[in-house]
Tab-separated table of C-alpha atoms and ligand atoms in Angstrom:
chain	number	residue	atom	x	y	z
M	1	MET	CA	75.579	84.150	69.067
M	2	GLU	CA	78.158	85.966	71.186
M	3	GLU	CA	78.196	84.852	74.791
M	4	ILE	CA	77.375	87.513	77.401
M	5	PRO	CA	80.168	87.558	79.990
M	6	ASN	CA	79.276	86.865	83.608
M	7	GLY	CA	78.541	90.242	85.232
M	8	GLU	CA	80.311	89.528	88.515
M	9	GLU	CA	83.437	88.374	86.717
M	10	LEU	CA	83.359	91.370	84.426
M	11	LYS	CA	82.932	93.692	87.376
M	12	GLU	CA	85.857	92.049	89.129
M	13	LYS	CA	87.948	92.701	86.034
M	14	LEU	CA	86.873	96.249	85.237
M	15	PHE	CA	85.983	98.030	88.469
M	16	TYR	CA	88.491	99.890	90.629
M	17	LYS	CA	87.977	98.231	93.995
M	18	LYS	CA	88.461	100.297	97.117
M	19	GLU	CA	88.784	98.029	100.077
M	20	ASN	CA	89.440	98.312	103.785
M	21	GLY	CA	93.072	97.476	104.311
M	22	TRP	CA	92.472	95.510	107.495
M	23	ASN	CA	90.784	92.850	105.342
M	24	ASN	CA	93.373	90.330	104.206
M	25	THR	CA	95.920	91.294	106.871
M	26	ASP	CA	97.082	88.100	108.538
M	27	LYS	CA	98.179	87.724	112.146
M	28	ASP	CA	101.812	88.318	111.272
M	29	LYS	CA	101.122	91.580	109.487
M	30	ARG	CA	98.807	92.793	112.255
M	31	GLU	CA	101.550	92.208	114.814
M	32	LYS	CA	103.921	94.287	112.720
M	33	ILE	CA	101.324	97.048	112.351
M	34	PHE	CA	100.726	97.248	116.099
M	35	ALA	CA	104.419	97.099	117.006
M	36	PHE	CA	105.097	99.918	114.533
M	37	GLY	CA	102.228	101.913	116.059
M	38	ASP	CA	103.872	101.633	119.483
M	39	GLU	CA	107.183	102.842	118.077
M	40	TYR	CA	105.427	105.780	116.451
M	41	MET	CA	103.614	106.804	119.644
M	42	TYR	CA	106.906	106.685	121.538
M	43	PHE	CA	108.360	109.095	118.968
M	44	LEU	CA	105.325	111.406	119.174
M	45	ASN	CA	105.555	111.657	122.960
M	46	ARG	CA	109.199	112.684	122.779
M	47	SER	CA	108.781	115.100	119.864
M	48	LYS	CA	106.113	117.706	120.533
M	49	THR	CA	107.918	120.580	118.827
M	50	GLU	CA	110.120	120.912	115.735
M	51	ARG	CA	113.209	121.273	117.948
M	52	GLU	CA	112.358	118.148	119.908
M	53	ALA	CA	111.658	116.238	116.686
M	54	VAL	CA	115.093	117.242	115.349
M	55	LYS	CA	116.705	116.140	118.592
M	56	THR	CA	114.951	112.760	118.622
M	57	ALA	CA	115.639	112.231	114.916
M	58	SER	CA	119.342	113.090	115.309
M	59	GLU	CA	119.681	110.548	118.111
M	60	ILE	CA	117.981	107.882	116.003
M	61	LEU	CA	120.165	108.716	112.985
M	62	GLU	CA	123.431	108.690	114.943
M	63	LYS	CA	122.518	105.302	116.410
M	64	ASN	CA	122.002	104.017	112.866
M	65	GLY	CA	125.308	105.095	111.402
M	66	PHE	CA	124.355	108.492	109.952
M	67	LYS	CA	127.012	111.212	110.286
M	68	HIS	CA	126.691	114.971	110.234
M	69	ILE	CA	127.740	116.057	106.746
M	70	GLU	CA	130.273	118.506	108.185
M	71	ASN	CA	132.257	115.548	109.495
M	72	MET	CA	132.531	113.921	106.062
M	73	GLU	CA	135.140	115.167	103.631
M	74	LYS	CA	134.176	112.848	100.779
M	75	LEU	CA	131.003	110.932	100.055
M	76	ASN	CA	130.724	107.508	98.433
M	77	PRO	CA	127.791	105.234	97.567
M	78	GLY	CA	126.275	103.865	100.767
M	79	ASP	CA	127.371	106.818	102.921
M	80	ARG	CA	124.699	108.099	105.278
M	81	VAL	CA	124.670	111.772	106.209
M	82	TYR	CA	122.411	114.453	107.635
M	83	TYR	CA	122.395	118.204	108.143
M	84	THR	CA	120.623	120.045	110.925
M	85	ASN	CA	119.405	123.544	110.112
M	86	ARG	CA	119.290	125.675	113.288
M	87	GLU	CA	117.892	122.815	115.364
M	88	LYS	CA	114.526	123.111	113.574
M	89	SER	CA	114.762	121.298	110.270
M	90	MET	CA	116.850	118.474	108.829
M	91	TYR	CA	117.987	117.021	105.543
M	92	ILE	CA	119.090	113.386	105.436
M	93	ALA	CA	120.791	111.479	102.605
M	94	VAL	CA	121.916	107.971	101.734
M	95	ILE	CA	124.253	108.227	98.749
M	96	GLY	CA	123.279	106.014	95.812
M	97	GLU	CA	125.240	104.116	93.193
M	98	GLU	CA	124.198	106.384	90.344
M	99	LYS	CA	125.554	109.872	89.717
M	100	LEU	CA	123.571	112.568	91.550
M	101	GLU	CA	122.834	114.279	88.250
M	102	LYS	CA	120.603	111.369	87.318
M	103	GLY	CA	118.307	112.663	90.038
M	104	LEU	CA	117.298	112.015	93.618
M	105	ASN	CA	114.439	110.191	95.296
M	106	ILE	CA	113.184	112.758	97.780
M	107	ILE	CA	110.617	112.345	100.542
M	108	GLY	CA	109.726	115.556	102.366
M	109	ALA	CA	107.668	115.906	105.550
M	110	HIS	CA	107.363	118.730	108.072
M	111	ILE	CA	107.880	118.658	111.825
M	112	ASP	CA	106.189	121.883	112.927
M	113	SER	CA	102.570	121.625	114.067
M	114	PRO	CA	99.816	124.098	114.950
M	115	ARG	CA	100.254	125.395	118.499
M	116	LEU	CA	100.287	128.531	120.637
M	117	ASP	CA	103.519	130.536	120.823
M	118	LEU	CA	104.185	132.910	123.703
M	119	LYS	CA	104.208	136.601	122.823
M	120	PRO	CA	107.532	138.434	123.307
M	121	ASN	CA	106.185	140.075	126.501
M	122	PRO	CA	103.913	137.297	127.712
M	123	LEU	CA	103.780	137.514	131.498
M	124	TYR	CA	101.210	139.599	133.359
M	125	GLU	CA	99.142	139.605	136.500
M	126	ASP	CA	95.409	140.194	136.552
M	127	SER	CA	93.116	139.844	139.567
M	128	GLU	CA	95.718	137.873	141.474
M	129	PHE	CA	96.351	135.377	138.685
M	130	ALA	CA	99.573	135.123	136.702
M	131	LEU	CA	98.965	134.532	132.990
M	132	LEU	CA	100.850	134.268	129.704
M	133	LYS	CA	99.758	135.954	126.453
M	134	THR	CA	99.991	133.799	123.325
M	135	HIS	CA	99.911	134.169	119.555
M	136	TYR	CA	98.664	131.078	117.768
M	137	TYR	CA	100.832	129.390	115.142
M	138	GLY	CA	99.167	127.812	112.116
M	139	GLY	CA	95.498	127.211	111.421
M	140	ILE	CA	93.686	126.367	114.631
M	141	LYS	CA	90.103	126.405	115.864
M	142	LYS	CA	90.705	128.555	118.918
M	143	TYR	CA	87.888	127.164	121.030
M	144	GLN	CA	89.558	123.737	120.965
M	145	TRP	CA	92.490	125.015	123.019
M	146	THR	CA	90.549	126.019	126.127
M	147	ALA	CA	89.990	123.793	129.153
M	148	ILE	CA	92.556	121.131	128.201
M	149	PRO	CA	95.875	120.336	129.922
M	150	LEU	CA	98.775	122.194	128.299
M	151	SER	CA	102.538	121.932	128.530
M	152	ILE	CA	105.297	124.420	127.722
M	153	HIS	CA	108.205	123.433	125.463
M	154	GLY	CA	111.015	125.430	123.946
M	155	VAL	CA	114.139	127.436	124.562
M	156	ILE	CA	115.132	130.683	126.230
M	157	ALA	CA	118.269	132.165	124.692
M	158	LYS	CA	120.239	134.397	127.011
M	159	THR	CA	122.491	137.255	125.973
M	160	ASN	CA	125.555	135.445	127.389
M	161	GLY	CA	125.061	132.709	124.762
M	162	GLU	CA	123.539	130.266	127.219
M	163	LYS	CA	120.373	128.463	126.154
M	164	VAL	CA	117.835	127.117	128.606
M	165	GLU	CA	115.627	124.246	127.493
M	166	VAL	CA	112.094	124.167	128.799
M	167	ASN	CA	109.874	121.088	128.864
M	168	ILE	CA	107.236	121.201	131.580
M	169	GLY	CA	103.838	119.561	131.792
M	170	GLU	CA	104.631	116.152	130.273
M	171	ASP	CA	105.942	114.248	133.285
M	172	GLU	CA	103.226	112.879	135.603
M	173	LEU	CA	104.829	114.834	138.455
M	174	ASP	CA	104.939	118.119	136.508
M	175	PRO	CA	102.216	120.734	136.865
M	176	VAL	CA	100.143	121.506	133.757
M	177	PHE	CA	98.725	124.766	132.443
M	178	VAL	CA	95.316	125.679	131.134
M	179	ILE	CA	93.388	128.281	129.138
M	180	THR	CA	90.088	128.879	130.887
M	181	ASP	CA	86.679	128.988	129.230
M	182	LEU	CA	83.411	130.526	130.309
M	183	LEU	CA	80.914	128.484	132.301
M	184	PRO	CA	77.762	127.693	130.278
M	185	HIS	CA	75.645	129.424	132.914
M	186	LEU	CA	77.123	132.785	131.908
M	187	ALA	CA	77.991	132.038	128.290
M	188	GLN	CA	74.769	133.185	126.669
M	189	GLU	CA	76.493	136.001	124.737
M	190	GLN	CA	79.479	133.862	123.834
M	191	MET	CA	77.239	131.070	122.564
M	192	GLU	CA	75.392	133.469	120.258
M	193	LYS	CA	78.647	134.343	118.477
M	194	LYS	CA	79.950	132.604	115.391
M	195	LEU	CA	82.087	129.603	116.312
M	196	LYS	CA	85.223	131.328	115.025
M	197	ASP	CA	84.608	134.317	117.309
M	198	GLY	CA	83.529	132.412	120.430
M	199	VAL	CA	87.098	132.456	121.711
M	200	SER	CA	89.316	135.196	120.281
M	201	GLY	CA	93.076	135.253	119.804
M	202	GLU	CA	93.481	137.581	122.756
M	203	ASP	CA	91.449	135.209	124.941
M	204	LEU	CA	94.075	132.479	124.630
M	205	ASN	CA	95.798	133.356	127.903
M	206	VAL	CA	97.528	130.569	129.772
M	207	LEU	CA	96.928	130.375	133.521
M	208	ILE	CA	100.220	129.722	135.307
M	209	GLY	CA	99.926	130.739	138.976
M	210	SER	CA	97.989	132.312	141.842
M	211	ILE	CA	100.122	132.532	145.002
M	212	PRO	CA	101.259	136.088	145.901
M	213	TYR	CA	104.845	136.803	146.923
M	214	GLU	CA	105.131	136.736	150.724
M	215	GLU	CA	106.007	140.383	151.294
M	216	GLU	CA	102.749	142.343	151.266
M	217	LYS	CA	103.985	145.882	150.467
M	218	VAL	CA	105.159	145.126	146.940
M	219	SER	CA	102.750	145.278	143.946
M	220	GLU	CA	102.080	142.515	141.349
M	221	ARG	CA	102.902	139.912	143.948
M	222	VAL	CA	101.645	136.861	142.009
M	223	LYS	CA	103.718	137.785	138.963
M	224	LEU	CA	106.697	138.404	141.233
M	225	ASN	CA	106.292	135.012	142.846
M	226	ILE	CA	106.186	133.311	139.434
M	227	LEU	CA	109.271	135.209	138.208
M	228	ASN	CA	111.033	134.185	141.392
M	229	ILE	CA	110.201	130.526	140.691
M	230	LEU	CA	111.346	130.886	137.050
M	231	ASN	CA	114.531	132.624	138.172
M	232	LYS	CA	115.387	129.789	140.542
M	233	LYS	CA	114.431	127.043	138.047
M	234	TYR	CA	115.821	128.479	134.805
M	235	GLY	CA	118.053	131.385	135.913
M	236	ILE	CA	116.038	133.894	133.856
M	237	THR	CA	114.488	137.305	134.469
M	238	GLU	CA	111.449	138.767	132.719
M	239	ILE	CA	113.472	140.395	129.913
M	240	ASP	CA	114.741	136.960	128.816
M	241	PHE	CA	111.287	136.141	127.405
M	242	LEU	CA	112.214	138.560	124.598
M	243	SER	CA	114.677	136.038	123.195
M	244	SER	CA	112.732	132.870	123.807
M	245	GLU	CA	110.723	130.454	121.697
M	246	LEU	CA	108.234	128.881	124.038
M	247	GLU	CA	105.451	126.783	122.569
M	248	ILE	CA	102.229	125.818	124.318
M	249	VAL	CA	101.111	122.348	123.248
M	250	PRO	CA	98.546	119.841	124.549
M	251	ALA	CA	99.873	117.822	127.495
M	252	PHE	CA	98.059	114.706	126.282
M	253	LYS	CA	100.068	111.589	125.558
M	254	ALA	CA	99.601	109.770	122.254
M	255	ARG	CA	97.425	106.723	122.916
M	256	SER	CA	95.918	103.773	121.083
M	257	LEU	CA	92.365	104.609	120.078
M	258	GLY	CA	89.391	102.239	120.042
M	259	PHE	CA	88.523	98.916	121.663
M	260	ASP	CA	90.377	97.280	118.785
M	261	ARG	CA	93.329	99.675	119.236
M	262	SER	CA	93.286	100.238	115.491
M	263	MET	CA	93.995	103.973	115.583
M	264	VAL	CA	96.349	106.490	117.164
M	265	ALA	CA	95.070	109.580	118.965
M	266	GLY	CA	97.720	112.201	119.558
M	267	TYR	CA	98.862	115.782	119.139
M	268	GLY	CA	101.001	116.910	116.202
M	269	GLN	CA	100.370	113.970	113.879
M	270	ASP	CA	100.237	116.567	111.090
M	271	ASP	CA	102.887	116.027	110.049
M	272	ARG	CA	104.976	113.970	112.440
M	273	VAL	CA	103.206	110.853	111.211
M	274	CYS	CA	104.866	111.301	107.808
M	275	ALA	CA	108.075	112.591	109.412
M	276	PHE	CA	108.421	109.494	111.580
M	277	THR	CA	107.436	106.967	108.912
M	278	SER	CA	109.899	108.440	106.398
M	279	LEU	CA	112.662	108.784	108.993
M	280	ARG	CA	112.094	105.195	110.081
M	281	ALA	CA	112.083	104.016	106.468
M	282	ILE	CA	115.399	105.643	105.515
M	283	LEU	CA	117.129	103.696	108.293
M	284	ASN	CA	116.496	100.571	106.187
M	285	ILE	CA	118.131	102.019	103.063
M	286	GLU	CA	121.684	100.711	102.763
M	287	ARG	CA	123.110	101.386	99.305
M	288	PRO	CA	120.329	102.478	96.950
M	289	LYS	CA	120.644	102.836	93.212
M	290	THR	CA	119.375	106.423	93.378
M	291	THR	CA	120.405	108.723	96.206
M	292	ALA	CA	117.697	108.821	98.883
M	293	ILE	CA	116.855	112.163	100.489
M	294	CYS	CA	114.600	112.739	103.486
M	295	ILE	CA	113.486	116.256	104.415
M	296	LEU	CA	112.093	117.188	107.822
M	297	SER	CA	111.120	120.808	107.303
M	298	ASP	CA	109.908	123.592	109.573
M	299	LYS	CA	107.379	126.434	109.173
M	300	GLU	CA	105.100	124.528	106.789
M	301	GLU	CA	102.074	125.465	108.863
M	302	ILE	CA	102.729	129.179	108.331
M	303	GLY	CA	103.777	129.124	104.671
M	304	SER	CA	107.280	127.584	104.652
M	305	MET	CA	108.977	131.006	104.783
M	306	GLY	CA	112.137	131.818	106.717
M	307	ASN	CA	115.547	130.194	106.921
M	308	THR	CA	114.259	126.930	108.403
M	309	GLY	CA	111.272	126.725	106.033
M	310	MET	CA	111.297	124.889	102.722
M	311	GLU	CA	111.377	128.161	100.765
M	312	SER	CA	114.884	128.890	102.034
M	313	CYS	CA	117.986	128.036	99.972
M	314	VAL	CA	119.468	125.872	102.715
M	315	PHE	CA	118.160	122.666	101.147
M	316	ASP	CA	119.762	123.611	97.805
M	317	LEU	CA	122.994	124.183	99.666
M	318	PHE	CA	122.760	120.706	101.195
M	319	ILE	CA	122.376	119.146	97.737
M	320	SER	CA	125.287	121.279	96.472
M	321	GLU	CA	127.359	119.903	99.317
M	322	LEU	CA	126.459	116.366	98.208
M	323	LEU	CA	127.612	117.305	94.708
M	324	ASN	CA	130.850	118.789	96.059
M	325	LYS	CA	131.642	115.877	98.300
M	326	THR	CA	130.933	113.240	95.667
M	327	GLY	CA	133.164	115.229	93.284
M	328	ALA	CA	130.301	115.754	90.834
M	329	ASN	CA	129.748	119.504	90.981
M	330	LYS	CA	129.930	121.551	87.803
M	331	PRO	CA	127.972	124.406	86.188
M	332	ASN	CA	124.198	123.723	86.274
M	333	ALA	CA	124.679	120.456	88.145
M	334	LEU	CA	122.224	121.465	90.879
M	335	GLU	CA	119.506	122.455	88.388
M	336	ASN	CA	120.019	119.176	86.551
M	337	VAL	CA	119.774	117.203	89.771
M	338	PHE	CA	116.416	118.780	90.537
M	339	CYS	CA	115.011	118.428	87.025
M	340	ASN	CA	115.819	114.703	87.097
M	341	SER	CA	114.458	114.082	90.595
M	342	ARG	CA	111.280	112.549	91.951
M	343	MET	CA	109.546	113.405	95.186
M	344	LEU	CA	106.827	112.260	97.518
M	345	SER	CA	105.603	115.290	99.421
M	346	ALA	CA	104.855	113.435	102.635
M	347	ASP	CA	102.100	115.408	104.282
M	348	VAL	CA	98.849	114.307	105.841
M	349	ASP	CA	95.557	114.059	104.031
M	350	ALA	CA	92.050	114.889	105.314
M	351	GLY	CA	90.351	111.632	106.294
M	352	TYR	CA	86.666	111.055	105.549
M	353	ASP	CA	84.659	111.669	108.730
M	354	PRO	CA	81.066	110.294	108.673
M	355	THR	CA	80.005	112.927	111.204
M	356	TYR	CA	81.065	115.657	108.768
M	357	ALA	CA	80.333	113.804	105.552
M	358	SER	CA	78.983	116.896	103.809
M	359	VAL	CA	82.446	118.401	103.289
M	360	SER	CA	83.662	115.399	101.311
M	361	GLU	CA	82.785	113.918	97.966
M	362	LYS	CA	82.790	110.242	98.768
M	363	ASN	CA	84.306	108.969	95.521
M	364	ASN	CA	87.291	111.239	95.971
M	365	ALA	CA	87.805	111.170	99.717
M	366	ALA	CA	90.591	109.436	101.664
M	367	PHE	CA	89.381	106.830	104.154
M	368	LEU	CA	91.190	105.772	107.302
M	369	GLY	CA	92.361	102.189	106.903
M	370	ARG	CA	92.585	102.175	103.107
M	371	GLY	CA	96.302	102.879	102.992
M	372	ILE	CA	98.499	105.839	102.165
M	373	GLY	CA	96.728	108.764	100.513
M	374	LEU	CA	97.940	110.285	97.273
M	375	ASN	CA	96.808	113.737	96.177
M	376	LYS	CA	97.472	114.388	92.524
M	377	TYR	CA	96.883	118.053	93.243
M	378	THR	CA	96.131	120.320	96.177
M	379	GLY	CA	95.145	123.989	96.045
M	380	SER	CA	91.661	125.423	96.485
M	381	ARG	CA	88.656	126.569	94.434
M	382	GLY	CA	89.699	125.755	90.900
M	383	LYS	CA	93.059	124.259	91.920
M	384	ALA	CA	94.418	127.726	92.707
M	385	GLY	CA	97.962	127.452	93.981
M	386	ALA	CA	98.046	123.740	93.240
M	387	SER	CA	101.043	121.592	92.578
M	388	ASP	CA	99.517	119.164	90.093
M	389	ALA	CA	101.456	115.952	89.473
M	390	ASN	CA	101.841	114.866	85.839
M	391	ALA	CA	99.861	111.785	84.817
M	392	GLU	CA	103.061	110.007	83.756
M	393	TYR	CA	104.518	110.501	87.208
M	394	VAL	CA	101.312	109.329	88.918
M	395	ALA	CA	101.510	106.186	86.758
M	396	LYS	CA	105.099	105.629	87.840
M	397	ILE	CA	104.180	105.870	91.529
M	398	ARG	CA	101.109	103.648	90.996
M	399	HIS	CA	103.372	101.102	89.349
M	400	ILE	CA	105.813	101.100	92.275
M	401	PHE	CA	103.016	100.714	94.829
M	402	GLU	CA	101.052	98.100	92.888
M	403	GLU	CA	104.156	96.000	92.172
M	404	ASN	CA	104.991	95.974	95.860
M	405	ASN	CA	101.477	95.426	97.123
M	406	ILE	CA	101.265	98.768	98.924
M	407	ARG	CA	97.749	99.892	99.708
M	408	TYR	CA	97.159	103.392	98.429
M	409	GLN	CA	94.199	105.623	97.625
M	410	LEU	CA	93.978	108.753	95.526
M	411	SER	CA	91.834	111.597	96.781
M	412	GLU	CA	91.071	115.292	97.008
M	413	LEU	CA	91.128	117.321	100.219
M	414	GLY	CA	87.374	117.958	100.217
M	415	ARG	CA	84.460	119.072	98.072
M	416	VAL	CA	85.167	121.464	95.216
M	417	ASP	CA	84.510	125.108	96.251
M	418	LEU	CA	84.624	124.341	99.980
M	419	GLY	CA	88.240	125.177	100.668
M	420	GLY	CA	91.577	123.509	100.270
M	421	GLY	CA	95.158	123.579	101.296
M	422	GLY	CA	98.738	123.142	100.267
M	423	THR	CA	101.983	121.477	101.266
M	424	ILE	CA	105.666	121.893	100.429
M	425	ALA	CA	105.080	120.059	97.121
M	426	TYR	CA	105.005	123.192	94.944
M	427	ILE	CA	108.355	124.428	96.252
M	428	LEU	CA	110.228	121.398	94.918
M	429	ALA	CA	107.997	121.182	91.839
M	430	ASN	CA	109.036	124.746	90.987
M	431	LYS	CA	112.657	123.563	90.868
M	432	GLY	CA	111.731	120.945	88.271
M	433	VAL	CA	111.199	117.928	90.520
M	434	ASP	CA	108.339	115.516	89.765
M	435	VAL	CA	106.228	115.717	92.931
M	436	ILE	CA	103.082	114.124	94.266
M	437	ASP	CA	101.521	114.541	97.705
M	438	CYS	CA	101.561	111.277	99.560
M	439	GLY	CA	100.660	110.921	103.240
M	440	VAL	CA	98.486	109.483	105.978
M	441	PRO	CA	94.776	110.439	106.244
M	442	VAL	CA	93.888	112.196	109.519
M	443	LEU	CA	90.658	112.969	111.352
M	444	SER	CA	90.373	116.202	113.386
M	445	MET	CA	93.420	117.595	111.568
M	446	HIS	CA	95.012	120.577	113.387
M	447	ALA	CA	93.029	119.826	116.570
M	448	PRO	CA	94.862	119.262	119.856
M	449	TYR	CA	94.154	115.534	119.514
M	450	GLU	CA	94.289	114.126	115.973
M	451	VAL	CA	93.334	110.639	114.770
M	452	THR	CA	95.124	108.294	112.351
M	453	SER	CA	94.873	104.595	111.468
M	454	LYS	CA	97.695	102.248	112.426
M	455	PHE	CA	97.173	100.429	109.133
M	456	ASP	CA	97.822	103.596	107.143
M	457	ILE	CA	100.841	104.492	109.286
M	458	TYR	CA	102.428	101.121	108.574
M	459	GLU	CA	101.542	101.347	104.905
M	460	ALA	CA	103.135	104.819	104.709
M	461	TYR	CA	106.324	103.391	106.187
M	462	ARG	CA	106.302	100.585	103.589
M	463	ALA	CA	105.483	102.999	100.763
M	464	TYR	CA	108.344	105.345	101.627
M	465	GLU	CA	110.852	102.521	101.979
M	466	THR	CA	109.778	101.045	98.651
M	467	PHE	CA	110.005	104.424	96.889
M	468	TRP	CA	113.624	104.711	97.990
M	469	ARG	CA	114.478	101.105	97.171
M	470	VAL	CA	113.331	100.935	93.548
N	501	MN	MN1	100.866	119.173	107.103
N	502	MN	MN1	98.829	121.257	108.599
């Protein structure tokens, strides 16, 4: 008679086990996870806009021996270069031993986040308040942006070529700004509205002042007083707003979350969590076999269009420059490079939230603390618009992660038919690159204060480094 195998043993052998990553992390690994979390929060606090992220990243790169590609005439294996596209996006490379035409290992994240931009003519006075009109950037829930401390970041470009940098509301001694909301006592009508209409786009007006200019005869005295302050502080007049990019972001600092400090709460983690972990990982890459490329792109939240978005040809130009400077350019070289390349599209994943469990299908949801999240495909309602990774490529990535003991999970964004989303994955996939989405799961994505797990952040860092190393 054939022996019936022990059920527990058989289960152990056959089932795909999904386990909390904090299990089996020893003291040494936990220390590394927490130290990395601190480093990440430091980066977040200094990088609240795409321009600030580029600035911080450039400083980090320069300190670690990366040179601007313009300063390099020739490139050899082991050379470390970067290119900054209009202060808003970046491409970074460590040249590998193999010929570029054999392909690249690309990791691409984005450094723009949902926020409120000022309108071109933002400043007005109403009922002895000075306010700023805004136009939101990316997918936000508007009601979340009222009654929280806000800061203003960005640049004002003047016609004489001068550029004024603005960063106010972050320092403890700075003032903050706020968008007011209605008191509940008088909000009966507002509360009857649909959540999406409770606060409208034109209600997102930032309160910035209330003292009238001293001379009583003049009109719009509060606005005048504010312009006078701005003129003294930044040397600008009202017309200079026309050529400015001023972004309203939450003034909160990134903080450890929970009694156990296991998570990070902070603004702009979509997608600076993948931007930082990949940036940090490429610093460890010395002389890889395959050339390592890191992309920090802009405009992902509004469709990747424009000359700093991933749809632009500037990235192609960067790769062409690598071909030129390694002496490997020839007809169709660029197309060949792309068709032989692999990519992790490093963008965040929706984390499973027990309070909103109904939007997820538990077997195919990403959980905080279970490691980096892979999405074979994105898109919405029948995979429309999806970049769908080939099974062979998924197997290759699985192999790399499993060999190197990297905790990963494979999930979908949410329940079928409920919605969906996309990343920059399809843009590179369209060029012939093998691409899979691979990032950190987030709770409250696109909210002013997002939540991630320090375990997943550290695992993302390890995953990205390993991808470039093998
Ligand atoms: Mn994103
Ligand atoms: Mn997003």
